Tab-separated table of C-alpha atoms in Angstrom:
chain	number	residue	atom	x	y	z
A	1	MET	CA	-5.735	-25.354	-25.130
A	2	HIS	CA	-6.644	-23.533	-22.124
A	3	PRO	CA	-6.372	-19.870	-22.741
A	4	ALA	CA	-4.132	-18.151	-19.931
A	5	PRO	CA	-5.922	-16.169	-17.330
A	6	ALA	CA	-5.465	-12.510	-17.387
A	7	THR	CA	-2.961	-11.456	-14.697
A	8	PRO	CA	-4.328	-8.948	-12.101
A	9	ARG	CA	-2.307	-6.032	-11.457
A	10	THR	CA	0.312	-6.079	-8.383
A	11	ARG	CA	1.152	-3.741	-5.897
A	12	ARG	CA	4.227	-3.646	-4.282
A	13	PRO	CA	5.933	-1.111	-1.244
A	14	ASP	CA	8.948	0.432	-2.749
A	15	THR	CA	10.691	-0.060	0.660
A	16	TRP	CA	11.922	-2.406	2.535
A	17	ASP	CA	11.566	-0.698	5.833
A	18	PRO	CA	9.651	-3.028	7.950
A	19	THR	CA	7.492	0.377	9.763
A	20	ARG	CA	6.507	0.912	6.316
A	21	ARG	CA	5.168	-2.255	4.842
A	22	ASP	CA	1.630	-1.901	5.616
A	23	GLY	CA	0.131	-5.499	5.959
A	24	ALA	CA	-3.438	-4.605	6.329
A	25	ARG	CA	-3.060	-2.855	3.134
A	26	MET	CA	-1.207	-5.136	1.247
A	27	MET	CA	-4.381	-8.139	2.227
A	28	ALA	CA	-6.874	-4.965	0.809
A	29	ASP	CA	-4.915	-4.031	-2.273
A	30	THR	CA	-4.318	-8.215	-2.876
A	31	LEU	CA	-8.431	-8.654	-2.531
A	32	ALA	CA	-9.058	-5.966	-4.585
A	33	GLU	CA	-6.831	-7.541	-7.353
A	34	TRP	CA	-8.710	-10.807	-6.915
A	35	ARG	CA	-12.158	-9.280	-7.302
A	36	SER	CA	-11.075	-7.749	-10.551
A	37	GLN	CA	-10.352	-11.420	-11.989
A	38	GLY	CA	-14.145	-11.308	-12.967
A	39	PRO	CA	-17.296	-11.767	-12.027
A	40	ALA	CA	-17.615	-14.456	-8.336
A	41	PRO	CA	-14.130	-15.512	-9.160
A	42	ASP	CA	-12.388	-18.352	-7.374
A	43	LEU	CA	-9.037	-17.602	-5.627
A	44	TRP	CA	-6.336	-20.130	-6.055
A	45	VAL	CA	-3.344	-20.092	-3.895
A	46	PHE	CA	0.095	-21.687	-4.602
A	47	GLY	CA	1.300	-24.103	-1.938
A	48	TYR	CA	5.141	-24.792	-2.221
A	49	ALA	CA	6.189	-25.677	1.744
A	50	SER	CA	4.100	-25.919	4.732
A	51	LEU	CA	0.750	-25.189	2.750
A	52	VAL	CA	0.976	-28.218	0.980
A	53	TRP	CA	1.087	-30.442	4.037
A	54	ARG	CA	-0.532	-28.073	6.423
A	55	PRO	CA	-2.942	-25.612	4.467
A	56	GLU	CA	-5.176	-24.795	7.758
A	57	PHE	CA	-7.926	-24.303	5.497
A	58	GLU	CA	-10.376	-27.084	3.294
A	59	ALA	CA	-9.401	-26.660	-0.344
A	60	THR	CA	-12.343	-26.776	-3.004
A	61	GLU	CA	-9.954	-28.494	-5.236
A	62	GLN	CA	-6.253	-29.030	-5.378
A	63	ARG	CA	-4.034	-29.398	-8.596
A	64	PRO	CA	-0.265	-30.413	-8.715
A	65	ALA	CA	1.148	-27.406	-10.125
A	66	ARG	CA	4.196	-25.845	-11.668
A	67	VAL	CA	5.270	-22.031	-11.689
A	68	HIS	CA	8.366	-20.950	-14.063
A	69	GLY	CA	10.444	-17.986	-12.969
A	70	TYR	CA	10.638	-19.043	-9.311
A	71	HIS	CA	11.914	-21.747	-7.142
A	72	ARG	CA	11.588	-22.919	-3.499
A	73	CYS	CA	14.160	-22.482	-1.440
A	74	LEU	CA	15.555	-22.946	2.311
A	75	GLN	CA	17.196	-19.541	2.789
A	76	MET	CA	14.709	-16.978	4.859
A	77	TRP	CA	15.333	-17.002	8.340
A	78	SER	CA	13.035	-17.991	11.570
A	79	ARG	CA	13.565	-16.416	14.655
A	80	VAL	CA	10.213	-17.616	16.056
A	81	ASN	CA	8.576	-20.576	14.324
A	82	ARG	CA	11.093	-22.488	13.568
A	83	GLY	CA	14.309	-21.153	15.626
A	84	THR	CA	14.798	-18.212	17.827
A	85	PRO	CA	16.647	-15.106	18.115
A	86	GLU	CA	19.504	-16.150	19.619
A	87	ARG	CA	19.509	-19.425	17.299
A	88	PRO	CA	17.660	-18.938	13.826
A	89	GLY	CA	16.091	-21.561	12.195
A	90	LEU	CA	14.762	-21.567	8.498
A	91	VAL	CA	11.740	-21.692	6.503
A	92	PHE	CA	11.375	-21.866	2.840
A	93	ALA	CA	10.849	-18.803	0.447
A	94	LEU	CA	9.514	-18.699	-3.027
A	95	MET	CA	12.236	-16.945	-4.816
A	96	ALA	CA	13.010	-15.310	-8.146
A	97	GLY	CA	14.833	-17.981	-10.718
A	98	GLY	CA	14.082	-21.367	-11.973
A	99	SER	CA	10.941	-23.481	-11.792
A	100	CYS	CA	8.977	-25.210	-8.557
A	101	SER	CA	6.676	-27.756	-8.256
A	102	GLY	CA	3.763	-27.684	-5.435
A	103	LEU	CA	-0.144	-27.603	-5.185
A	104	ALA	CA	-2.868	-25.003	-6.637
A	105	LEU	CA	-4.929	-25.051	-4.021
A	106	ARG	CA	-8.670	-23.676	-5.161
A	107	LEU	CA	-11.310	-21.735	-2.738
A	108	PRO	CA	-14.462	-20.868	-3.939
A	109	HIS	CA	-15.375	-17.175	-4.514
A	110	ASP	CA	-18.273	-16.961	-1.621
A	111	GLN	CA	-15.796	-18.015	1.159
A	112	VAL	CA	-12.820	-15.999	-0.126
A	113	GLU	CA	-13.543	-12.770	1.810
A	114	ALA	CA	-14.131	-15.130	5.126
A	115	LEU	CA	-10.883	-17.150	4.577
A	116	MET	CA	-8.828	-14.324	3.283
A	117	PRO	CA	-7.592	-12.725	6.779
A	118	GLN	CA	-6.837	-16.287	8.135
A	119	LEU	CA	-4.535	-16.786	5.156
A	120	TRP	CA	-3.019	-13.601	5.697
A	121	ALA	CA	-2.548	-13.653	9.461
A	122	ARG	CA	-0.987	-17.015	8.719
A	123	GLU	CA	1.530	-16.104	5.896
A	124	MET	CA	1.535	-12.326	6.639
A	125	PRO	CA	2.170	-12.070	10.169
A	126	ASN	CA	4.738	-9.515	9.427
A	127	PRO	CA	4.822	-8.334	5.849
A	128	VAL	CA	7.898	-9.693	4.773
A	129	TYR	CA	6.645	-11.391	1.930
A	130	ASP	CA	5.626	-10.049	-1.504
A	131	PRO	CA	2.086	-11.338	-2.587
A	132	LYS	CA	2.463	-11.708	-6.656
A	133	TRP	CA	-0.086	-13.502	-8.875
A	134	LEU	CA	1.999	-16.389	-10.442
A	135	LEU	CA	0.790	-18.550	-13.713
A	136	CYS	CA	0.294	-22.059	-12.542
A	137	GLN	CA	0.613	-24.872	-15.231
A	138	THR	CA	-1.731	-27.913	-14.167
A	139	ALA	CA	-2.865	-31.199	-15.898
A	140	LYS	CA	-6.233	-29.538	-16.449
A	141	GLY	CA	-4.994	-26.018	-17.616
A	142	PRO	CA	-2.963	-23.031	-16.499
A	143	VAL	CA	-4.520	-20.829	-13.700
A	144	GLN	CA	-3.313	-17.441	-11.866
A	145	ALA	CA	-2.496	-18.328	-8.071
A	146	LEU	CA	-1.892	-15.999	-5.286
A	147	ALA	CA	1.571	-16.823	-4.164
A	148	PHE	CA	3.675	-15.347	-1.036
A	149	THR	CA	7.229	-14.460	-2.448
A	150	LEU	CA	10.724	-13.449	-0.841
A	151	SER	CA	12.996	-10.685	-2.736
A	152	ARG	CA	16.746	-10.998	-2.138
A	153	HIS	CA	16.641	-7.219	-0.844
A	154	SER	CA	14.304	-8.455	2.306
A	155	PRO	CA	16.922	-8.751	5.545
A	156	ASN	CA	15.031	-11.971	6.414
A	157	TYR	CA	16.762	-13.511	3.289
A	158	THR	CA	20.022	-15.386	4.385
A	159	GLY	CA	21.631	-15.273	1.021
A	160	PRO	CA	23.570	-18.545	0.247
A	161	LEU	CA	24.795	-20.944	3.119
A	162	ASP	CA	27.023	-23.462	2.968
A	163	ALA	CA	26.557	-26.986	3.846
A	164	GLU	CA	28.147	-26.391	7.836
A	165	SER	CA	25.426	-23.727	8.572
A	166	TYR	CA	22.654	-26.096	7.203
A	167	ARG	CA	24.185	-28.887	9.339
A	168	ASP	CA	24.205	-26.668	12.378
A	169	ILE	CA	20.936	-25.179	11.848
A	170	PHE	CA	19.158	-28.821	11.616
A	171	THR	CA	21.114	-29.810	14.434
A	172	HIS	CA	20.152	-27.068	16.930
A	173	SER	CA	17.384	-24.717	15.637
A	174	ARG	CA	14.063	-25.296	17.059
A	175	GLY	CA	11.242	-22.534	17.327
A	176	ARG	CA	7.428	-22.651	18.758
A	177	TYR	CA	6.017	-24.934	16.074
A	178	GLY	CA	9.082	-27.310	16.149
A	179	SER	CA	12.542	-27.660	14.690
A	180	THR	CA	13.756	-26.455	11.181
A	181	LEU	CA	14.795	-29.932	10.591
A	182	ASP	CA	11.259	-31.015	11.452
A	183	TYR	CA	9.896	-28.650	8.972
A	184	ALA	CA	12.061	-29.546	5.952
A	185	ARG	CA	11.639	-33.077	6.499
A	186	GLN	CA	7.190	-32.418	6.717
A	187	THR	CA	7.447	-30.718	3.411
A	188	LEU	CA	9.536	-33.341	1.394
A	189	HIS	CA	7.139	-35.893	2.551
A	190	GLY	CA	4.105	-33.338	1.857
A	191	LEU	CA	5.848	-32.750	-1.495
A	192	ARG	CA	6.080	-36.707	-2.135
A	193	SER	CA	2.627	-37.495	-0.971
A	194	HIS	CA	1.438	-35.444	-4.150
A	195	GLY	CA	3.977	-37.242	-6.606
A	196	ILE	CA	6.312	-33.946	-6.477
A	197	GLU	CA	10.072	-34.681	-6.237
A	198	ASP	CA	12.690	-32.060	-4.808
A	199	HIS	CA	15.697	-33.270	-5.199
A	200	ALA	CA	17.844	-30.625	-3.838
A	201	LEU	CA	15.539	-30.681	-0.550
A	202	GLU	CA	16.556	-34.229	-0.434
A	203	ARG	CA	20.397	-33.347	-0.725
A	204	LEU	CA	19.993	-30.457	1.727
A	205	LEU	CA	18.381	-33.270	4.146
A	206	ARG	CA	21.349	-35.551	3.793
A	207	LEU	CA	23.211	-32.846	5.562
A	208	ALA	CA	21.604	-33.383	9.072
A	209	PRO	CA	23.116	-35.540	11.367
A	210	SER	CA	21.647	-39.193	11.726
A	211	ASP	CA	21.108	-39.005	15.175
A	212	VAL	CA	19.173	-35.571	15.364
A	213	ALA	CA	15.553	-36.169	16.210
A	214	ASP	CA	12.805	-34.037	14.504
């Protein structure tokens, strides 16, 4: 049996007013929580979407992992990366409820201070996510990993979308990094490359017209 790691205290903003969600302060708080884990702690990050197939940093170790209490869903508006203000696209969010399979990525402690600003700029260019420490179950035992979650109170949460909305977004929405459809397909393929199946995502992708290219 592997003992469960201690859970760092997580500080959360008490408002969804974007002008009062201080991304720099949130990063500083997260680093302080990481340092509190013990002497020279490594940092684990939970990847559930593009961090699986395009992490932009070299992890010392990666493990298939499962988180209980949160699930992956394509229900977050993207008006720059995978869409535009006129035709918003979608990106994945990690939201409360259910469970989620992904990757636990380990950064050695001596690289965390240098790499955290890079990770923060990627995941939190706008402080929309709530960073949280989640217990990840892996074949080698549990780890506490930093995960970027989304609240249903966030203005970026789409709420439930019907099949026609997904079909329209898959057909038309494209941003500076490409289309929503390409992003969703890349995520499915990235998960499969690690032996992870997401049947809900498979069903969503069947809604895309067959003649739409990535």
